[in-house]
């Protein structure tokens, strides 16, 4: 049996990323990301854009989510894996700090994992629901 903490299997790497995100462990999260990672937040999402480097991802996405939202969590529900591709059906829950409004919105994430690290990420989410909680 392979140890989950050190496994390079794509699904295990992505699961470690979600666990690190849920516990706000940015160092562990960065460890799942390749040095040249491309992390794309969907157009229309408050943090829309493509970020590179593990520090770029955590600084421009995770830290900003933490600054604007209480208890931002990506709940990873279903994994579909084919080779280096991992698609996760999930949901975001959080409370916007400025408005006090909450979200519970479905999302899909597409990860590409190579050599035991995430090299690419793309987010798909109902951005209108997120923006509605911010207004």
PDB file of N, CA, C and O in Angstrom, residues 40-79:
ATOM      1  N   UNK A  40      -5.329  28.749 -13.125  1.00  0.00           N
ATOM      2  CA  UNK A  40      -6.276  29.674 -13.742  1.00  0.00           C
ATOM      3  C   UNK A  40      -7.590  29.714 -12.979  1.00  0.00           C
ATOM      4  O   UNK A  40      -8.289  28.706 -12.866  1.00  0.00           O
ATOM      5  N   UNK A  41      -7.902  30.901 -12.475  1.00  0.00           N
ATOM      6  CA  UNK A  41      -9.194  31.186 -11.863  1.00  0.00           C
ATOM      7  C   UNK A  41     -10.089  31.727 -12.976  1.00  0.00           C
ATOM      8  O   UNK A  41      -9.672  32.574 -13.761  1.00  0.00           O
ATOM      9  N   UNK A  42     -11.302  31.255 -13.046  1.00  0.00           N
ATOM     10  CA  UNK A  42     -12.222  31.506 -14.154  1.00  0.00           C
ATOM     11  C   UNK A  42     -12.525  32.996 -14.354  1.00  0.00           C
ATOM     12  O   UNK A  42     -12.654  33.756 -13.392  1.00  0.00           O
ATOM     13  N   UNK A  43     -12.670  33.377 -15.616  1.00  0.00           N
ATOM     14  CA  UNK A  43     -13.105  34.734 -15.949  1.00  0.00           C
ATOM     15  C   UNK A  43     -14.426  35.012 -15.231  1.00  0.00           C
ATOM     16  O   UNK A  43     -15.315  34.166 -15.195  1.00  0.00           O
ATOM     17  N   UNK A  44     -14.542  36.176 -14.645  1.00  0.00           N
ATOM     18  CA  UNK A  44     -15.734  36.541 -13.892  1.00  0.00           C
ATOM     19  C   UNK A  44     -15.610  36.265 -12.406  1.00  0.00           C
ATOM     20  O   UNK A  44     -16.341  36.843 -11.600  1.00  0.00           O
ATOM     21  N   UNK A  45     -14.691  35.386 -12.021  1.00  0.00           N
ATOM     22  CA  UNK A  45     -14.430  35.116 -10.606  1.00  0.00           C
ATOM     23  C   UNK A  45     -13.661  36.311 -10.051  1.00  0.00           C
ATOM     24  O   UNK A  45     -12.886  36.945 -10.773  1.00  0.00           O
ATOM     25  N   UNK A  46     -13.852  36.673  -8.786  1.00  0.00           N
ATOM     26  CA  UNK A  46     -13.175  37.855  -8.256  1.00  0.00           C
ATOM     27  C   UNK A  46     -11.646  37.842  -8.426  1.00  0.00           C
ATOM     28  O   UNK A  46     -11.041  38.900  -8.543  1.00  0.00           O
ATOM     29  N   UNK A  47     -11.046  36.692  -8.454  1.00  0.00           N
ATOM     30  CA  UNK A  47      -9.589  36.591  -8.593  1.00  0.00           C
ATOM     31  C   UNK A  47      -9.195  36.060  -9.966  1.00  0.00           C
ATOM     32  O   UNK A  47      -8.152  35.421 -10.124  1.00  0.00           O
ATOM     33  N   UNK A  48     -10.013  36.332 -10.968  1.00  0.00           N
ATOM     34  CA  UNK A  48      -9.796  35.805 -12.316  1.00  0.00           C
ATOM     35  C   UNK A  48      -8.390  36.094 -12.809  1.00  0.00           C
ATOM     36  O   UNK A  48      -7.842  37.170 -12.575  1.00  0.00           O
ATOM     37  N   UNK A  49      -7.827  35.090 -13.473  1.00  0.00           N
ATOM     38  CA  UNK A  49      -6.502  35.252 -14.048  1.00  0.00           C
ATOM     39  C   UNK A  49      -5.716  33.972 -13.952  1.00  0.00           C
ATOM     40  O   UNK A  49      -6.181  32.978 -13.388  1.00  0.00           O
ATOM     41  N   UNK A  50      -4.535  33.993 -14.515  1.00  0.00           N
ATOM     42  CA  UNK A  50      -3.631  32.848 -14.448  1.00  0.00           C
ATOM     43  C   UNK A  50      -2.416  33.247 -13.638  1.00  0.00           C
ATOM     44  O   UNK A  50      -1.790  34.275 -13.904  1.00  0.00           O
ATOM     45  N   UNK A  51      -2.127  32.432 -12.643  1.00  0.00           N
ATOM     46  CA  UNK A  51      -1.021  32.698 -11.727  1.00  0.00           C
ATOM     47  C   UNK A  51       0.023  31.610 -11.903  1.00  0.00           C
ATOM     48  O   UNK A  51      -0.296  30.455 -12.183  1.00  0.00           O
ATOM     49  N   UNK A  52       1.276  32.004 -11.724  1.00  0.00           N
ATOM     50  CA  UNK A  52       2.380  31.069 -11.890  1.00  0.00           C
ATOM     51  C   UNK A  52       3.231  31.077 -10.632  1.00  0.00           C
ATOM     52  O   UNK A  52       3.262  32.078  -9.926  1.00  0.00           O
ATOM     53  N   UNK A  53       3.886  30.003 -10.408  1.00  0.00           N
ATOM     54  CA  UNK A  53       4.741  29.691  -9.251  1.00  0.00           C
ATOM     55  C   UNK A  53       3.874  29.387  -8.026  1.00  0.00           C
ATOM     56  O   UNK A  53       2.785  29.964  -7.871  1.00  0.00           O
ATOM     57  N   UNK A  54       4.345  28.503  -7.176  1.00  0.00           N
ATOM     58  CA  UNK A  54       3.582  28.192  -5.959  1.00  0.00           C
ATOM     59  C   UNK A  54       3.313  29.431  -5.102  1.00  0.00           C
ATOM     60  O   UNK A  54       2.209  29.590  -4.577  1.00  0.00           O
ATOM     61  N   UNK A  55       4.289  30.316  -4.986  1.00  0.00           N
ATOM     62  CA  UNK A  55       4.100  31.533  -4.197  1.00  0.00           C
ATOM     63  C   UNK A  55       3.089  32.462  -4.864  1.00  0.00           C
ATOM     64  O   UNK A  55       2.306  33.133  -4.182  1.00  0.00           O
ATOM     65  N   UNK A  56       3.110  32.515  -6.183  1.00  0.00           N
ATOM     66  CA  UNK A  56       2.142  33.325  -6.909  1.00  0.00           C
ATOM     67  C   UNK A  56       0.720  32.837  -6.702  1.00  0.00           C
ATOM     68  O   UNK A  56      -0.206  33.633  -6.545  1.00  0.00           O
ATOM     69  N   UNK A  57       0.555  31.522  -6.680  1.00  0.00           N
ATOM     70  CA  UNK A  57      -0.779  30.940  -6.467  1.00  0.00           C
ATOM     71  C   UNK A  57      -1.265  31.220  -5.056  1.00  0.00           C
ATOM     72  O   UNK A  57      -2.373  31.728  -4.857  1.00  0.00           O
ATOM     73  N   UNK A  58      -0.450  30.909  -4.058  1.00  0.00           N
ATOM     74  CA  UNK A  58      -0.923  31.097  -2.687  1.00  0.00           C
ATOM     75  C   UNK A  58      -1.088  32.577  -2.352  1.00  0.00           C
ATOM     76  O   UNK A  58      -2.046  32.951  -1.679  1.00  0.00           O
ATOM     77  N   UNK A  59      -0.189  33.432  -2.849  1.00  0.00           N
ATOM     78  CA  UNK A  59      -0.279  34.853  -2.553  1.00  0.00           C
ATOM     79  C   UNK A  59      -1.432  35.549  -3.240  1.00  0.00           C
ATOM     80  O   UNK A  59      -2.070  36.436  -2.670  1.00  0.00           O
ATOM     81  N   UNK A  60      -1.714  35.152  -4.479  1.00  0.00           N
ATOM     82  CA  UNK A  60      -2.756  35.831  -5.258  1.00  0.00           C
ATOM     83  C   UNK A  60      -4.123  35.173  -5.190  1.00  0.00           C
ATOM     84  O   UNK A  60      -5.108  35.769  -5.629  1.00  0.00           O
ATOM     85  N   UNK A  61      -4.176  33.960  -4.678  1.00  0.00           N
ATOM     86  CA  UNK A  61      -5.463  33.271  -4.592  1.00  0.00           C
ATOM     87  C   UNK A  61      -5.804  32.945  -3.135  1.00  0.00           C
ATOM     88  O   UNK A  61      -6.709  33.534  -2.557  1.00  0.00           O
ATOM     89  N   UNK A  62      -5.084  32.011  -2.536  1.00  0.00           N
ATOM     90  CA  UNK A  62      -5.458  31.533  -1.202  1.00  0.00           C
ATOM     91  C   UNK A  62      -5.426  32.639  -0.138  1.00  0.00           C
ATOM     92  O   UNK A  62      -6.343  32.762   0.667  1.00  0.00           O
ATOM     93  N   UNK A  63      -4.362  33.448  -0.147  1.00  0.00           N
ATOM     94  CA  UNK A  63      -4.272  34.503   0.865  1.00  0.00           C
ATOM     95  C   UNK A  63      -5.352  35.561   0.651  1.00  0.00           C
ATOM     96  O   UNK A  63      -5.920  36.072   1.626  1.00  0.00           O
ATOM     97  N   UNK A  64      -5.668  35.879  -0.597  1.00  0.00           N
ATOM     98  CA  UNK A  64      -6.712  36.878  -0.864  1.00  0.00           C
ATOM     99  C   UNK A  64      -8.099  36.339  -0.521  1.00  0.00           C
ATOM    100  O   UNK A  64      -8.945  37.080  -0.021  1.00  0.00           O
ATOM    101  N   UNK A  65      -8.331  35.050  -0.790  1.00  0.00           N
ATOM    102  CA  UNK A  65      -9.607  34.463  -0.382  1.00  0.00           C
ATOM    103  C   UNK A  65      -9.754  34.548   1.136  1.00  0.00           C
ATOM    104  O   UNK A  65     -10.818  34.887   1.649  1.00  0.00           O
ATOM    105  N   UNK A  66      -8.681  34.234   1.849  1.00  0.00           N
ATOM    106  CA  UNK A  66      -8.706  34.309   3.308  1.00  0.00           C
ATOM    107  C   UNK A  66      -8.926  35.722   3.831  1.00  0.00           C
ATOM    108  O   UNK A  66      -9.520  35.916   4.891  1.00  0.00           O
ATOM    109  N   UNK A  67      -8.460  36.712   3.095  1.00  0.00           N
ATOM    110  CA  UNK A  67      -8.636  38.107   3.509  1.00  0.00           C
ATOM    111  C   UNK A  67     -10.067  38.596   3.292  1.00  0.00           C
ATOM    112  O   UNK A  67     -10.565  39.428   4.048  1.00  0.00           O
ATOM    113  N   UNK A  68     -10.735  38.064   2.270  1.00  0.00           N
ATOM    114  CA  UNK A  68     -12.073  38.550   1.898  1.00  0.00           C
ATOM    115  C   UNK A  68     -13.226  37.686   2.387  1.00  0.00           C
ATOM    116  O   UNK A  68     -14.371  38.137   2.398  1.00  0.00           O
ATOM    117  N   UNK A  69     -12.926  36.434   2.766  1.00  0.00           N
ATOM    118  CA  UNK A  69     -13.975  35.482   3.128  1.00  0.00           C
ATOM    119  C   UNK A  69     -13.627  34.781   4.434  1.00  0.00           C
ATOM    120  O   UNK A  69     -12.478  34.452   4.675  1.00  0.00           O
ATOM    121  N   UNK A  70     -14.637  34.525   5.246  1.00  0.00           N
ATOM    122  CA  UNK A  70     -14.463  33.680   6.425  1.00  0.00           C
ATOM    123  C   UNK A  70     -14.746  32.236   6.030  1.00  0.00           C
ATOM    124  O   UNK A  70     -15.705  31.962   5.301  1.00  0.00           O
ATOM    125  N   UNK A  71     -13.892  31.350   6.506  1.00  0.00           N
ATOM    126  CA  UNK A  71     -14.079  29.902   6.349  1.00  0.00           C
ATOM    127  C   UNK A  71     -14.213  29.460   4.895  1.00  0.00           C
ATOM    128  O   UNK A  71     -14.993  28.554   4.579  1.00  0.00           O
ATOM    129  N   UNK A  72     -13.448  30.082   3.983  1.00  0.00           N
ATOM    130  CA  UNK A  72     -13.467  29.649   2.582  1.00  0.00           C
ATOM    131  C   UNK A  72     -13.001  28.201   2.523  1.00  0.00           C
ATOM    132  O   UNK A  72     -11.904  27.874   2.951  1.00  0.00           O
ATOM    133  N   UNK A  73     -13.855  27.316   2.007  1.00  0.00           N
ATOM    134  CA  UNK A  73     -13.509  25.903   1.919  1.00  0.00           C
ATOM    135  C   UNK A  73     -13.957  25.350   0.581  1.00  0.00           C
ATOM    136  O   UNK A  73     -15.075  25.620   0.133  1.00  0.00           O
ATOM    137  N   UNK A  74     -13.064  24.585  -0.037  1.00  0.00           N
ATOM    138  CA  UNK A  74     -13.407  23.833  -1.242  1.00  0.00           C
ATOM    139  C   UNK A  74     -13.616  22.391  -0.795  1.00  0.00           C
ATOM    140  O   UNK A  74     -12.677  21.734  -0.349  1.00  0.00           O
ATOM    141  N   UNK A  75     -14.844  21.937  -0.870  1.00  0.00           N
ATOM    142  CA  UNK A  75     -15.204  20.576  -0.457  1.00  0.00           C
ATOM    143  C   UNK A  75     -15.087  19.659  -1.673  1.00  0.00           C
ATOM    144  O   UNK A  75     -15.891  19.761  -2.595  1.00  0.00           O
ATOM    145  N   UNK A  76     -14.103  18.793  -1.662  1.00  0.00           N
ATOM    146  CA  UNK A  76     -13.861  17.892  -2.787  1.00  0.00           C
ATOM    147  C   UNK A  76     -14.747  16.660  -2.643  1.00  0.00           C
ATOM    148  O   UNK A  76     -14.561  15.848  -1.761  1.00  0.00           O
ATOM    149  N   UNK A  77     -15.710  16.538  -3.531  1.00  0.00           N
ATOM    150  CA  UNK A  77     -16.711  15.476  -3.429  1.00  0.00           C
ATOM    151  C   UNK A  77     -16.409  14.268  -4.306  1.00  0.00           C
ATOM    152  O   UNK A  77     -16.401  13.148  -3.845  1.00  0.00           O
ATOM    153  N   UNK A  78     -16.185  14.491  -5.582  1.00  0.00           N
ATOM    154  CA  UNK A  78     -16.046  13.397  -6.541  1.00  0.00           C
ATOM    155  C   UNK A  78     -14.812  13.608  -7.396  1.00  0.00           C
ATOM    156  O   UNK A  78     -14.588  14.708  -7.905  1.00  0.00           O
ATOM    157  N   UNK A  79     -14.033  12.547  -7.547  1.00  0.00           N
ATOM    158  CA  UNK A  79     -12.813  12.590  -8.365  1.00  0.00           C
ATOM    159  C   UNK A  79     -12.995  11.715  -9.596  1.00  0.00           C
ATOM    160  O   UNK A  79     -13.478  10.584  -9.490  1.00  0.00           O
TER     161      UNK A  79
END
